[in-house]
Every structure is written in structure tokens, then in C-alpha cells.
XYZ file of C-alpha atoms in Angstrom:
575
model
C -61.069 1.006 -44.760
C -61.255 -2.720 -42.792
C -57.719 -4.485 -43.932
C -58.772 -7.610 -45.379
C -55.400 -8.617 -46.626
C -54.994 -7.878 -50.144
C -52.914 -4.827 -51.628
C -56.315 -3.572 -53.310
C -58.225 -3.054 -49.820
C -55.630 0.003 -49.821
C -54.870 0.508 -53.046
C -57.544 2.120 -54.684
C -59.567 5.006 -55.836
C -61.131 6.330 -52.335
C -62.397 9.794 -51.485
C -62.488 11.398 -47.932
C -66.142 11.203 -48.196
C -66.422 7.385 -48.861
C -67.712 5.847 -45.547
C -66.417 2.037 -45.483
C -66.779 1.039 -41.673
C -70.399 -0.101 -42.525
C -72.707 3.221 -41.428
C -74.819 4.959 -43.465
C -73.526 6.788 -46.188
C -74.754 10.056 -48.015
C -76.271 9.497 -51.276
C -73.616 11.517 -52.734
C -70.560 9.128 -51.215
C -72.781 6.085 -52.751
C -72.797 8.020 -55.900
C -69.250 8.458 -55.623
C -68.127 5.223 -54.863
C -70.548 3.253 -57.775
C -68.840 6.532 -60.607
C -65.326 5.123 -59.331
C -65.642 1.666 -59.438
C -67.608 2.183 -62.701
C -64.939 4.199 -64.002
C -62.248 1.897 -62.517
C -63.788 -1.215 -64.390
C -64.566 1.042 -67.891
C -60.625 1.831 -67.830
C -59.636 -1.856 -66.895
C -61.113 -2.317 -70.338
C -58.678 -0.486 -72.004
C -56.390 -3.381 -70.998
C -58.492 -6.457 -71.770
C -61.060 -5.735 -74.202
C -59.065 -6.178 -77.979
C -62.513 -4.359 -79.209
C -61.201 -1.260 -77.485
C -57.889 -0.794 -78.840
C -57.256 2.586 -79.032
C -53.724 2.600 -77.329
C -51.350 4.992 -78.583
C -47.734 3.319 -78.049
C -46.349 0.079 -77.383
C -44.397 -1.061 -75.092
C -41.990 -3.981 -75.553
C -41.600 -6.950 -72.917
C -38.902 -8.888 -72.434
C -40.477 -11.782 -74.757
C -40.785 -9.242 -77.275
C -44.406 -9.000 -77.692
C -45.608 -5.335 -77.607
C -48.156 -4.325 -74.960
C -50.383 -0.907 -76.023
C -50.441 1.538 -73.520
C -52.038 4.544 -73.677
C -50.169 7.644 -73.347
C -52.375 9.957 -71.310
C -53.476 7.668 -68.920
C -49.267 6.819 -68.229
C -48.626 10.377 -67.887
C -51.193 11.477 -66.011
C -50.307 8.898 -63.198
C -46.614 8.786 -63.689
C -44.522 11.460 -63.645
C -41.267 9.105 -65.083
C -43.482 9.121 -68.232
C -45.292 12.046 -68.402
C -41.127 13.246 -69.015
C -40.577 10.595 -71.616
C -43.973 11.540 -73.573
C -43.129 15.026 -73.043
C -39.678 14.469 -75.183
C -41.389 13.409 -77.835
C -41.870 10.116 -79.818
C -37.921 8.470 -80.749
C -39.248 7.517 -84.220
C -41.496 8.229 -86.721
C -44.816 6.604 -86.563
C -46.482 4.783 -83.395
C -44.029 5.056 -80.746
C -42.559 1.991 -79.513
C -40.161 1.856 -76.010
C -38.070 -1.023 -74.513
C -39.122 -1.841 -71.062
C -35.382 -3.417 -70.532
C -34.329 0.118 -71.572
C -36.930 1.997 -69.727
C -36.354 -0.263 -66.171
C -32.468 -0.054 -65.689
C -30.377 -1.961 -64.230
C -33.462 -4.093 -63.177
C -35.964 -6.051 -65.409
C -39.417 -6.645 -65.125
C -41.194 -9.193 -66.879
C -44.571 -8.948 -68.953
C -46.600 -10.208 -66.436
C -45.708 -7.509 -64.202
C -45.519 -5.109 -66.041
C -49.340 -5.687 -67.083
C -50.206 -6.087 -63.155
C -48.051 -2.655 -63.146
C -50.267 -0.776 -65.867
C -53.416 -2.064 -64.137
C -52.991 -0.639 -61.322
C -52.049 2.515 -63.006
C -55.262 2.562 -64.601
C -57.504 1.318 -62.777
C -56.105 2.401 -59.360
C -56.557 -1.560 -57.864
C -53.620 -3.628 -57.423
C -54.693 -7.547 -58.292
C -53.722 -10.694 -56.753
C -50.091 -12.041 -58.521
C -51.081 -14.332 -60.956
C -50.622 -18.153 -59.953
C -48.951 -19.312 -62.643
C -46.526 -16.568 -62.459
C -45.496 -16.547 -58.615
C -45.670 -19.843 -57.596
C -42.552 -22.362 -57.938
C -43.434 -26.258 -59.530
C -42.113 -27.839 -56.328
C -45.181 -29.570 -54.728
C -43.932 -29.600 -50.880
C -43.583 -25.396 -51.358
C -45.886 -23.581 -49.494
C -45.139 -20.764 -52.312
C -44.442 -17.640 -49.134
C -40.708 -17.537 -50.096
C -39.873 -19.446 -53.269
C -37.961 -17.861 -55.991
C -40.776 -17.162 -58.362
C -43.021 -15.358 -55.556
C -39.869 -12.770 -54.496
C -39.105 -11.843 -58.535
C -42.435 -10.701 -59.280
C -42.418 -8.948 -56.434
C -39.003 -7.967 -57.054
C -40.265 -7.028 -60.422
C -43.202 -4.854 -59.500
C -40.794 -2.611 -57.370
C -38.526 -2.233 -60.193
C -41.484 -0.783 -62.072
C -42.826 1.355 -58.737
C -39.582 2.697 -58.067
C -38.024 3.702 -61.886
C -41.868 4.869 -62.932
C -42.189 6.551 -59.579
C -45.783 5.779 -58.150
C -44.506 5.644 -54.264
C -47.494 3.913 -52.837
C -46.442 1.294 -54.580
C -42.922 1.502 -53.626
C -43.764 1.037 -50.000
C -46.212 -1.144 -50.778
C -43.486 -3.738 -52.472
C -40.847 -2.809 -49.785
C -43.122 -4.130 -46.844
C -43.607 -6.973 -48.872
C -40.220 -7.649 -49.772
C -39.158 -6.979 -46.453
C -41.864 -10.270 -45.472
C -39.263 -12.354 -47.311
C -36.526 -11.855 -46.161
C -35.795 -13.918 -42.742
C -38.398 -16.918 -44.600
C -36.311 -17.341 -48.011
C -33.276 -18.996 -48.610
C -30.070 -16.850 -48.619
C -29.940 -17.286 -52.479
C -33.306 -16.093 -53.193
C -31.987 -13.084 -51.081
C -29.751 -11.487 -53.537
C -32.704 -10.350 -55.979
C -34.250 -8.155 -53.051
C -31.386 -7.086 -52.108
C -29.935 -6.112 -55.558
C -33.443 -4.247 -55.751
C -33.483 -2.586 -52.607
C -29.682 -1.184 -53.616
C -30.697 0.183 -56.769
C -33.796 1.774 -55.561
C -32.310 3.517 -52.719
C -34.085 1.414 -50.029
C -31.703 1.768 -47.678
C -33.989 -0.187 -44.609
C -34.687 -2.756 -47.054
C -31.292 -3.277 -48.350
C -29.931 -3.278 -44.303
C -31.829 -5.763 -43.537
C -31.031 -7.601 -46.751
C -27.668 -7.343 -45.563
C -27.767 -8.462 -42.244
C -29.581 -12.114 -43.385
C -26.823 -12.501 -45.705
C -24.252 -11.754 -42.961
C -25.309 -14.220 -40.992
C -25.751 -17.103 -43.414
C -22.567 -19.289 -44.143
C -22.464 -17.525 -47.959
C -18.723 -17.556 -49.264
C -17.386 -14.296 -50.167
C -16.338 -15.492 -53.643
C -20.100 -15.903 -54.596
C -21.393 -12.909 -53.162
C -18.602 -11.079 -54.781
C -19.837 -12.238 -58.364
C -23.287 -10.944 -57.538
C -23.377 -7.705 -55.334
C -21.804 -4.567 -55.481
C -18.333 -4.173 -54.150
C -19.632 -1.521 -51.480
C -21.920 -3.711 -50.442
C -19.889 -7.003 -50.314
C -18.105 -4.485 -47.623
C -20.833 -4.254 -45.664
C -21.565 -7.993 -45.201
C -18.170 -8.475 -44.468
C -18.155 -5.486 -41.602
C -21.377 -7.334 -40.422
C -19.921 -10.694 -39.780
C -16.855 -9.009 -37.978
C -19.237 -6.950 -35.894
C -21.668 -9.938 -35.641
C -18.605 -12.872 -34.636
C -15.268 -11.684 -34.854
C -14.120 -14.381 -33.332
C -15.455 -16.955 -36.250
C -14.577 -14.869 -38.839
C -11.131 -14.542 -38.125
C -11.253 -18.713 -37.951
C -12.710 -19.188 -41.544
C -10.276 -16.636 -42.591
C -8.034 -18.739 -45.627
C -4.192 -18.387 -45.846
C -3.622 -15.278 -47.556
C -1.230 -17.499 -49.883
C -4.043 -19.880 -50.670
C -6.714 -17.562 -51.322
C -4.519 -15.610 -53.856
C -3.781 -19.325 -55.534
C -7.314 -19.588 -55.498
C -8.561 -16.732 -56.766
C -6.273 -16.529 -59.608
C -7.809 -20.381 -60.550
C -11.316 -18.770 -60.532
C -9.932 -15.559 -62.633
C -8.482 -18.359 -65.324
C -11.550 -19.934 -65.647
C -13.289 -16.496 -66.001
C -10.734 -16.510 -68.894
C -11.682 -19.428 -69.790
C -8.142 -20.246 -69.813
C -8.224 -24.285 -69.189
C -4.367 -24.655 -69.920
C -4.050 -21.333 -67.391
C -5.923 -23.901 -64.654
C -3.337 -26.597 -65.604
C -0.362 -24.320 -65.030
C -1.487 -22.941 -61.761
C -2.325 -26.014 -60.202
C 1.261 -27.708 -61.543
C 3.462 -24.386 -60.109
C 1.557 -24.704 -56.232
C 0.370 -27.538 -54.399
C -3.526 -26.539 -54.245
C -6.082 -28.885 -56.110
C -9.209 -28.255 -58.094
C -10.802 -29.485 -55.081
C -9.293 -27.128 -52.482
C -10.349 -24.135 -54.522
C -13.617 -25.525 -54.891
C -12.998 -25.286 -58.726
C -15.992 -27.514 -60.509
C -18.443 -26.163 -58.086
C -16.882 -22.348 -59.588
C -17.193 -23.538 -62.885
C -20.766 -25.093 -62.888
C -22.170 -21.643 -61.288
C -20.445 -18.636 -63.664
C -18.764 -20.554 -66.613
C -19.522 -21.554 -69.900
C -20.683 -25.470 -70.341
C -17.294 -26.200 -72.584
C -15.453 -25.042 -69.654
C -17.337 -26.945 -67.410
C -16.514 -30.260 -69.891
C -12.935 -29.183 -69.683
C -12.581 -29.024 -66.456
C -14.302 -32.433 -66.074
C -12.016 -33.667 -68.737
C -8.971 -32.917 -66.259
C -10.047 -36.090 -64.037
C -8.604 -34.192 -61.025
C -11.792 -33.200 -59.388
C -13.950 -34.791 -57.367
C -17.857 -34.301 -59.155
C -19.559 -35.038 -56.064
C -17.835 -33.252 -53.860
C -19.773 -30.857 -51.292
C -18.429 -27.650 -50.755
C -18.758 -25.651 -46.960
C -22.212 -25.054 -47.507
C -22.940 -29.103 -48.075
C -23.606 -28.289 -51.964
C -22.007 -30.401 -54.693
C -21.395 -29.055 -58.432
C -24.542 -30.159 -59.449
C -26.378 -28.204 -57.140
C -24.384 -25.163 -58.061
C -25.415 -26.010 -61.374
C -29.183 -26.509 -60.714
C -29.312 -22.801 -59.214
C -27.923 -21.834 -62.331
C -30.447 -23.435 -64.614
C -28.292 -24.697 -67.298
C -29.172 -27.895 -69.151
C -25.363 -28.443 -70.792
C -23.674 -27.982 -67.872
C -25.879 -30.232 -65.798
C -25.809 -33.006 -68.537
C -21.639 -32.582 -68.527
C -21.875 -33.099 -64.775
C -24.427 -35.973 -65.022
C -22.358 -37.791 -67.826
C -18.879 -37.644 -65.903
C -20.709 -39.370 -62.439
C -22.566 -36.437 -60.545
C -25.772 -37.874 -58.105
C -28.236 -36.472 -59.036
C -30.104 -37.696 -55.347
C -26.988 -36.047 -53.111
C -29.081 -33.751 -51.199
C -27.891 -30.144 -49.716
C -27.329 -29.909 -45.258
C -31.856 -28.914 -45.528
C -32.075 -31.832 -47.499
C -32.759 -30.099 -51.128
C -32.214 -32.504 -54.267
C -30.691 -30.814 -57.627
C -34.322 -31.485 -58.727
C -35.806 -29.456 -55.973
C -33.487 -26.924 -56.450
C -34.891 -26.215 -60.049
C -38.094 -27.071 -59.175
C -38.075 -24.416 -56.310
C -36.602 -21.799 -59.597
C -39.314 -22.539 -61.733
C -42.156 -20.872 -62.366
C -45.954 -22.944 -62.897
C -46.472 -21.110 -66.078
C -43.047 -21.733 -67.858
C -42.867 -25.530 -66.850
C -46.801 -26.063 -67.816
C -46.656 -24.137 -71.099
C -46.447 -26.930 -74.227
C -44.000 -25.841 -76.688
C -44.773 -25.890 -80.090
C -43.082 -27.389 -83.069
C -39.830 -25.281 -83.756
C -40.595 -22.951 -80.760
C -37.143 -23.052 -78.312
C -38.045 -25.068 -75.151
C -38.255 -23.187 -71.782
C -34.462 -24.197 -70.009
C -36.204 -24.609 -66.775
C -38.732 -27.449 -67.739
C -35.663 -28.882 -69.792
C -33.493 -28.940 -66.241
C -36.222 -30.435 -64.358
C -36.710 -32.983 -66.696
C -33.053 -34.171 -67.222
C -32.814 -34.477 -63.688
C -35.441 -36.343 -63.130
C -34.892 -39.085 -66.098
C -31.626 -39.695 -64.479
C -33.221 -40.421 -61.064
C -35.193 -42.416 -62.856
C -32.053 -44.230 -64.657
C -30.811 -44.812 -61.306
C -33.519 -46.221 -59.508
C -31.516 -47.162 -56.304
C -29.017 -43.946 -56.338
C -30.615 -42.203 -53.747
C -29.597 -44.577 -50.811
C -28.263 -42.435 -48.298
C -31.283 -39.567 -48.403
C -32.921 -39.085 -44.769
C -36.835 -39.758 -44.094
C -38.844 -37.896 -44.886
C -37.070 -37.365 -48.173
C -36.561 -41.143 -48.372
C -39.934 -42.193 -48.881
C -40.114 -40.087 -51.661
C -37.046 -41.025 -52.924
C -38.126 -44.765 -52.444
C -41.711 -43.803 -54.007
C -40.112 -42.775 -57.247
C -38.137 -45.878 -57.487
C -41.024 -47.939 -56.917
C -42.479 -46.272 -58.974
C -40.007 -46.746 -62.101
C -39.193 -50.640 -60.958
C -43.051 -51.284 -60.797
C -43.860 -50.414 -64.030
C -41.220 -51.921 -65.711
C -41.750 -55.005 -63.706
C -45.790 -54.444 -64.780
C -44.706 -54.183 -68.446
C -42.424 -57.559 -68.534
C -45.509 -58.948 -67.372
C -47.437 -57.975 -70.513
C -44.534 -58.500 -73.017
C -42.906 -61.147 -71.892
C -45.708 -62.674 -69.233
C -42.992 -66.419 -68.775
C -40.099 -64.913 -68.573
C -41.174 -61.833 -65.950
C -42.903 -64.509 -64.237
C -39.770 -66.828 -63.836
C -37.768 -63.605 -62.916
C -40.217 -62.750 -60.305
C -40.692 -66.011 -58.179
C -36.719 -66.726 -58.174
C -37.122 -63.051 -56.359
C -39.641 -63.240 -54.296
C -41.390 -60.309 -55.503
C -45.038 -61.942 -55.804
C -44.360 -62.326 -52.062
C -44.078 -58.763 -51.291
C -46.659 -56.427 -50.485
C -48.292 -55.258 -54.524
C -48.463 -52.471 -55.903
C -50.063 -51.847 -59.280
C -47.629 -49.716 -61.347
C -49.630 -49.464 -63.998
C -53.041 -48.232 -63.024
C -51.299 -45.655 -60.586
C -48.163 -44.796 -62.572
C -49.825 -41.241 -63.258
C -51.280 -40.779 -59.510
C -49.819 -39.300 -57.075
C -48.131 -42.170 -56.259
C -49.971 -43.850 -52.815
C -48.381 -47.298 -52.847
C -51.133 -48.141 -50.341
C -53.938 -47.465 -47.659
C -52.631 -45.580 -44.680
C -51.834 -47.638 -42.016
C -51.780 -45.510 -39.002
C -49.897 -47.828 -36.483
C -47.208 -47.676 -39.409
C -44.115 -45.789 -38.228
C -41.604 -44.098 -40.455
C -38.968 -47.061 -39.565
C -41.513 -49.309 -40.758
C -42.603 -47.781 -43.834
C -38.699 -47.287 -45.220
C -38.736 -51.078 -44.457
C -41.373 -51.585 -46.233
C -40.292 -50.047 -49.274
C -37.172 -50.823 -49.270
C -38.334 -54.701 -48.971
C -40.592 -54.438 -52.317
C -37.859 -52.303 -54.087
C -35.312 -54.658 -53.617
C -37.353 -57.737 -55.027
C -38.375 -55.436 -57.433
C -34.516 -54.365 -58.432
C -33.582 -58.369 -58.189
C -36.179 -58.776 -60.833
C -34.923 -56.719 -62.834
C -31.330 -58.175 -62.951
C -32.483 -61.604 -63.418
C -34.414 -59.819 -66.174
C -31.176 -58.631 -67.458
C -29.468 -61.928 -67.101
C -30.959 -64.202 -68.828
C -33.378 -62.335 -70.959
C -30.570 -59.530 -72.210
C -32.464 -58.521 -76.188
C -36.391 -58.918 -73.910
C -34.880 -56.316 -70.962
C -33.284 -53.558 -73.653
C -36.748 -53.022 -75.563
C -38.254 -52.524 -71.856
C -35.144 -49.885 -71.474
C -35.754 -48.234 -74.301
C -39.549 -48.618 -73.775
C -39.327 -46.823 -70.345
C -36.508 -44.677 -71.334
C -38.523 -42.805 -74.663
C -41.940 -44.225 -75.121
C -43.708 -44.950 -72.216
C -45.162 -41.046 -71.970
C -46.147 -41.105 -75.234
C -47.188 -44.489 -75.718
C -49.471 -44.869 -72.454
C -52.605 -43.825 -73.819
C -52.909 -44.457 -77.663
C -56.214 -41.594 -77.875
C -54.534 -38.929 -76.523
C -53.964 -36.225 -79.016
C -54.441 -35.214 -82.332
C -55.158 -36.927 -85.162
C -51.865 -36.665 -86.172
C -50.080 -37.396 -83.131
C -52.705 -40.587 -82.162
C -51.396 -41.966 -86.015
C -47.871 -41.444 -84.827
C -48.415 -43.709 -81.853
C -49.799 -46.320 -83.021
C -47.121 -46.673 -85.839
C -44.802 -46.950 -82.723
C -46.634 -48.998 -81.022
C -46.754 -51.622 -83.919
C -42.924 -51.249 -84.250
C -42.954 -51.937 -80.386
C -44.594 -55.088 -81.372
C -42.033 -56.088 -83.817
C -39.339 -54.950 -81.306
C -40.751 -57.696 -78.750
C -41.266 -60.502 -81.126
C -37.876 -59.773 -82.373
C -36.201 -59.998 -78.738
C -38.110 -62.701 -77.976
C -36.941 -64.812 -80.986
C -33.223 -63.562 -80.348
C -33.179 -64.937 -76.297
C -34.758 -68.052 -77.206
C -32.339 -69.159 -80.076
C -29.790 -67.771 -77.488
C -31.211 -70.161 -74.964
C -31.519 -72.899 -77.355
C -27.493 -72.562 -78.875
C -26.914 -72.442 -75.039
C -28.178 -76.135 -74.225
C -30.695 -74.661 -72.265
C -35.025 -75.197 -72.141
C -36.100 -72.767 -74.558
C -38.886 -70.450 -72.764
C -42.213 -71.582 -71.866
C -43.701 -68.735 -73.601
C -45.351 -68.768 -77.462
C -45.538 -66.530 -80.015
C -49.187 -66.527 -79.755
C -49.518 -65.751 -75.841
C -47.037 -63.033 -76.370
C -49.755 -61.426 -79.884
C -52.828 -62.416 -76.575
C -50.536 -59.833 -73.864
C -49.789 -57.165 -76.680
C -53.389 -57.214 -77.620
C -54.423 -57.059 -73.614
C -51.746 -53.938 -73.546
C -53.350 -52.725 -76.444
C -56.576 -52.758 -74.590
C -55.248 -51.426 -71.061
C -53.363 -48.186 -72.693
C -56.588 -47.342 -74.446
């Protein structure tokens, strides 16, 4: 059979007297091959068609929705559950298994597990679902990002414990693929895999990435097994004895600093105080915060912070700050406890990753796109994302000292956030904005129109192909400081006008953008806001000019009524 590329081409029902190189067949290999598939697809139904539920058992996911399997089918192609059947069901009635029970020490999601149980049915492994292996970060060409390795990381946890070996080799080659392309972190699932399956080639060569990347012991320690930690560690004295012996620690200092790391395992703040007061070692020299934002809980983490005596920005060896630890980790308290107390959130990693990136790169397309519903918990990954990137946004001009070609996009999403407010002033407050702007010079910058692209994908411009890099980080940086200049004159002299533009940008802009969108319910909502919006502006507006007026000052130029002709134009643009 031609290899075309996909894990079906080989993976499937075929009989030694199928011809597939494109000859002539006998009738009874056509009549073979059109029963299979036939068969194949009349089984796949099984799966898919509700109308056809006869399954047997039920089999609970992770999410703790039940998938029905059918027990014959299972143990005629696995011989992990013809065993289980054969014991019998564990309870009275339907019978009903675990899959985190059933797949130990390793988990496999529902998607997979479904891919899993098509295969075993219908003897045709399909392509991984999109929204399931591929990551939310848009410059990821989706070969090595995190979501791609679990579910294939997932898949041989299934193949391996449920024994169906052409799948098991199958996954390994695969896994194997990923290996030298992924990042060291996104290492540690395949290898933790390839240990508990016995895939000792896998798992070597899992090992000998991991020895050469700059990984501390401490974290790999937390992670792996302790025979295998061994075997890194006799890698990288096989592999450079020389260096190893270099980035050895004081054997005095490493105890200090391990016993900080055990405290905070204790989560023994006082512990952390003592230590540091009976030896002259800092939070920082142990690497403390960074410890705590990876493997403790998020009080700790505010404890810790609470100390003052570390730095929150601080990179580690590896050129990663808490934050980033914290973005690997996924978890929205301890990022907002790092964000609160000072952390940049546009410090970038030595390969120039952002926190943001970082959990973008995690995520997976379905968890971040799925809407949650009233009362539902919301996914931690979207919620990550999203706190990260509202305090980029915050901090328009935090993300100075990022590199091209991560500064244009760093500069793009400033522009972005600086032209829109700048474009809503305009509309609210059309005098003032205007004063704000000339004293600036921002008319006399190259335009961009914030509002009409604020939901593209952000193109300030046609490309101009004699523009260089140099010249384009001018450029931006040109219109985003007229643009931030603006802003503070905004904040100046128009103080009440310039915090109901924060608070518009801050919580309503999403929702308020287009008044049509959604339900009936929700489109009611909106437009209640939006008529408190209006109040919010008049109100403002009244409070600056009396301000102006107690101050001696010209009172603005603008009137009540061109401000009721803007909101009525903005009424008219969002729709």
C-alpha cells in the first residue's frame, strides 16, 4: 500500500489478497475490499449514529461524560479488556469503568479516547482533530506545540495500557518526530510516557534532549522519576564533564537552598523567614519566587511576594522570570499575585517567548474557543490568556525593550489600544480629543483608523516594500508616542472625560462594539449600558468644565448638543 502520509494508509483492515499498487484486481479482492470498507463504515456507526445505541457499558472521561462502548467489539480487539469483561461487571446494572482508573499512571482525554475506540472499531486511525491538537498561538506552525504532543501522548497511553501494538509503534515513531523540534518542557510528557510504557528507545532519546538542554535539576527532579533524573545527570557528565562540574553549586548553598524549596513545599512561610535570617542566601539566590510560582499554592505565592525581598522580575539561568514559570503552570491566582506586586508581563524568555505566548503555546483551540455558559466554571487556560493580555493592554508602552520581530507586534498591540481610545475621545469628547491631539502632533502622524480595524488583524497600513524593519519600528514608535502624549494631555486636563474612556476600554468596549450582536436578552443588556455610557459622558463632561471654570480657565469649546450629535454618530458606527 502507496504511503500517502496519514496513519490510516497503514492502519486498516487489508487482506493479502487486496491489490493496491493500481493493477487489476480479482473480482473476489474487489469484493473484499468494498465488504471491509462497508463493514468498516457500518461499525463507525456504532460510534456516531445516537439512532444506533445499542452499547453495552460506559465508559467515563475525564470530563465525566460517559462514552458507550460496546463490549464485544473491545474484547475482541483488545486483549486488556477482553480480561476486564471477562471478570465480570463491578456493579449491578450497566457497567460503568473510569478511564483515569483504567489508564494508570497516565491519562487520556475524551477526545482520544474516542479517536482510540474508532480505530478499534473500525480498524482506520483518523486525522487528530484540529481543535484538539493545535495550540491558540497564531505564529505556531502546530508540529511541536504542547497540545499536538498530549494527544499524541494520550493515544499511546491508550495503545500501550489496552495493548493494540500497531498502535504503540505507531505513536512511538510519532512521538519520537517531536522530540529534537519541541521545547525541552513539552519534553517531559513523552518522556514520562515512554517510561511508563517501557519504551526504552523512546525514553533514551527523551533523555538525551533533556541532557543537553540547560534544564535545572531542581525542576526535573519535581517531574521525573528519581532513576531517571540519574540518567540525565550521567548524560551531561558523559556529554561535558567539564561544564558540569562548573555549574556545579556549593554543596553548602545548595543544601540552604533546597531546604528553602522543601519549606515552601511545607508551605511553611515563617520556615522561609528563618532560613534566610540564620544564612546569608536570598530569595533571589535560591531562585525562590520563580519555585513558588511553578509548584506552590497561590497564597504562598502572595506570601512570598508579601516578604518584599524578591526581585518579581527577575530571570532565572534559563532567562525566565516568575511569571513565565507561572504561565507554564497555567494558574490564573498566581499570575494575578505576580501581576499585582510589578511582574512584566512583555519580559520575554532568551527565544523571545512572552508569558502570553507561553499560555497561548499550552492551550488548546477547542478549550480557548468554547463559550462558557452561565454558571458553567471557565476553562483556566482562556482565563490566563486573557489576564495577560488585558494587562499588556493596561500597559501600552511596557514592552520597550522586546527585539524585532517581536517588537512590531508588541508595537501593533499598543497601537492598537492607544488608537482606539484616541478614536473614541474623538466621538465623546470630539473638542477636547481634538485640542489634546494638535498640542501632540498626532494628526501629523501617519493614520490609522482604530476603529474600523480594531477587530482585524491589525495591518496599520499597505506594505511598503522598500520599508525596512529599522524603519517600520520608527514608524510605529513615532505614531505611538503622539498617540501616548495624547493620552496624557487627555489625562491632564480632562481627568473625569479620560476615566469613563478607562473604564470604557477597560470593561465595555467588547461588549459594547456592536449593539446587534446577540440575543435578545443580551442586545437589551447593551443598550441599557450604553445609555448609562451616555450619562457617564455628559456627567464627566459637566464635572471638567465646572473644574475648568472654578479654575479661571476658558471653559471647553464643546456643547452639550455636539457631544448628544457624536453619541448618536457612535450609536450609528457600533451598529
Amino acid at each position: 500500500m502507496a504511503n500517502t502520509g496519514e496513519p490510516s494508509s497503514s492502519l486498516s483492515f487489508t487482506s493479502s489478497s487486496i491489490v493496491s499498487n493500481g493493477s487489476s484486481a480479482p473480482a473476489g479482492a474487489n469484493l473484499e475490499i468494498v465488504s471491509l470498507s462497508r463493514l468498516s463504515r457500518d461499525l463507525e456507526r456504532l460510534l456516531i449514529d445516537s439512532e444506533l445505541d445499542c452499547s453495552d457499558a460506559d465508559v467515563v472521561a475525564a470530563d465525566g461524560n460517559p462514552v458507550g462502548v460496546h463490549r464485544f467489539i473491545l474484547a475482541a480487539r483488545s486483549p486488556f479488556f477482553l480480561e476486564l469483561f471477562a471478570r465480570g461487571a463491578c456493579a449491578e446494572g450497566r457497567p460503568r469503568y473510569e478511564l483515569r482508573e483504567l489508564v494508570q499512571p497516565g491519562k487520556v482525554g475524551r477526545e482520544a479516547f474516542l479517536a482510540f475506540l474508532s480505530y478499534l472499531y473500525t480498524g482506520k486511525l483518523r486525522p487528530a482533530p484540529v481543535d484538539v491538537s493545535t495550540c491558540v498561538d497564531d505564529m505556531c506552525a502546530h508540529d511541536s506545540c504542547r497540545p499536538a504532543i498530549n494527544f499524541a501522548v494520550e493515544l499511546m497511553y491508550a495503545s500501550s495500557v489496552f495493548q493494540i501494538p500497531e498502535l504503540v509503534s505507531l505513536f512511538q515513531r510519532r512521538l519520537n518526530n517531536f522530540v529534537d523540534k519541541a521545547l525541552v518542557e513539552d519534553v517531559m510528557p513523552i518522556l514520562m510516557v515512554a517510561f511508563h510504557s517501557k519504551r526504552d528507545q523512546l525514553l533514551a532519546h527523551c533523555i538525551q534532549r533533556v541532557a543537553r538542554s540547560d534544564m535545572h535539576d531542581t525542576y526535573l527532579e519535581k517531574g521525573v522519576p528519581p532513576e531517571v533524573v540519574d540518567e540525565i545527570k550521567l548524560a551531561r557528565k558523559k556529554s561535558k564533564p567539564d561544564e558540569s562540574e562548573s555549574l556545579a553549586l556549593d554543596p553548602i548553598q545548595e543544601k540552604r537552598i533546597r531546604r528553602i524549596h522543601r519549606a515552601l513545599d511545607s508551605d511553611d512561610v515563617e520556615l522561609v523567614k528563618l532560613l534566610l535570617s540564620e544564612s546569608e542566601i536570598t530569595l533571589d539566590d535560591a531562585y525562590a519566587l520563580h519555585y513558588a510560582a511553578a509548584y506552590c499554592d497561590s497564597k504562598i505565592v502572595s506570601e512570598v511576594l508579601d516578604l518584599g525581598l524578591a526581585d518579581v522580575n527577575l530571570k532565572d539561568g534559563r532567562g525566565y522570570t516568575p511569571l513565565h514559570m507561572a504561565a507554564m503552570r497555567m494558574e490564573p491566582a498566581v499570575i494575578v499575585s505576580l501581576l499585582s506586586k510589578g511582574a512584566s508581563a512583555s519580559d520575554t524568555t532568551e527565544d523571545g517567548r512572552s508569558a502570553v505566548s507561553i499560555c497561548r503555546r499550552l492551550t488548546r483551540a477547542k478549550d480557548y474557543n468554547t463559550k462558557t455558559e452561565q454558571g458553567q466554571e471557565a476553562n483556566k487556560d482562556r482565563i490566563c490568556i486573557d489576564i495577560l493580555e488585558r494587562e499588556i493592554m493596561r500597559n501600552p508602552l511596557a514592552a520597550e525593550s522586546v527585539t524585532s520581530p517581536l517588537l512590531a507586534d508588541c508595537l501593533h498591540m499598543k497601537l492598537l489600544y492607544l488608537e482606539n481610545r484616541v478614536a473614541f475621545a474623538r466621538l465623546f469628547f470630539p473638542a477636547e480629543a481634538k485640542v489634546a491631539m494638535k498640542i501632540a502632533h498626532a494628526e501629523s502622524t501617519t493614520e490609522f483608523a482604530g476603529l474600523s480595524t480594531s477587530r482585524s488583524s491589525g495591518n496599520l497600513r499597505e506594505v511598503d516594500l522598500n520599508e525596512t524593519p529599522v524603519m517600520r519600528d520608527k514608524r510605529l514608535r513615532s505614531r505611538v508616542d503622539a498617540l501616548m502624549k495624547t493620552v496624557e494631555l487627555g489625562q491632564r486636563y480632562f481627568p473625569n472625560c479620560s476615566k469613563v474612556l478607562d473604564k470604557f476600554m477597560e470593561d465595555d468596549l467588547p461588549d459594547l462594539f456592536y449593539l446587534q450582536k446577540g440575543t435578545l436578552d443580551e442586545q437589551k443588556i447593551k443598550r441599557m449600558r450604553f445609555c448609562e455610557l451616555k450619562d457617564d459622558v455628559h456627567r464627566a463632561f459637566n464635572e471638567d468644565r465646572a473644574v475648568s471654570r472654578r479654575s479661571g480657565l476658558s471653559s471647553s469649546s464643546s456643547s452639550s448638543s455636539s457631544i448628544k450629535g457624536d453619541l448618536k454618530q457612535q450609536k450609528a458606527v457600533r451598529k
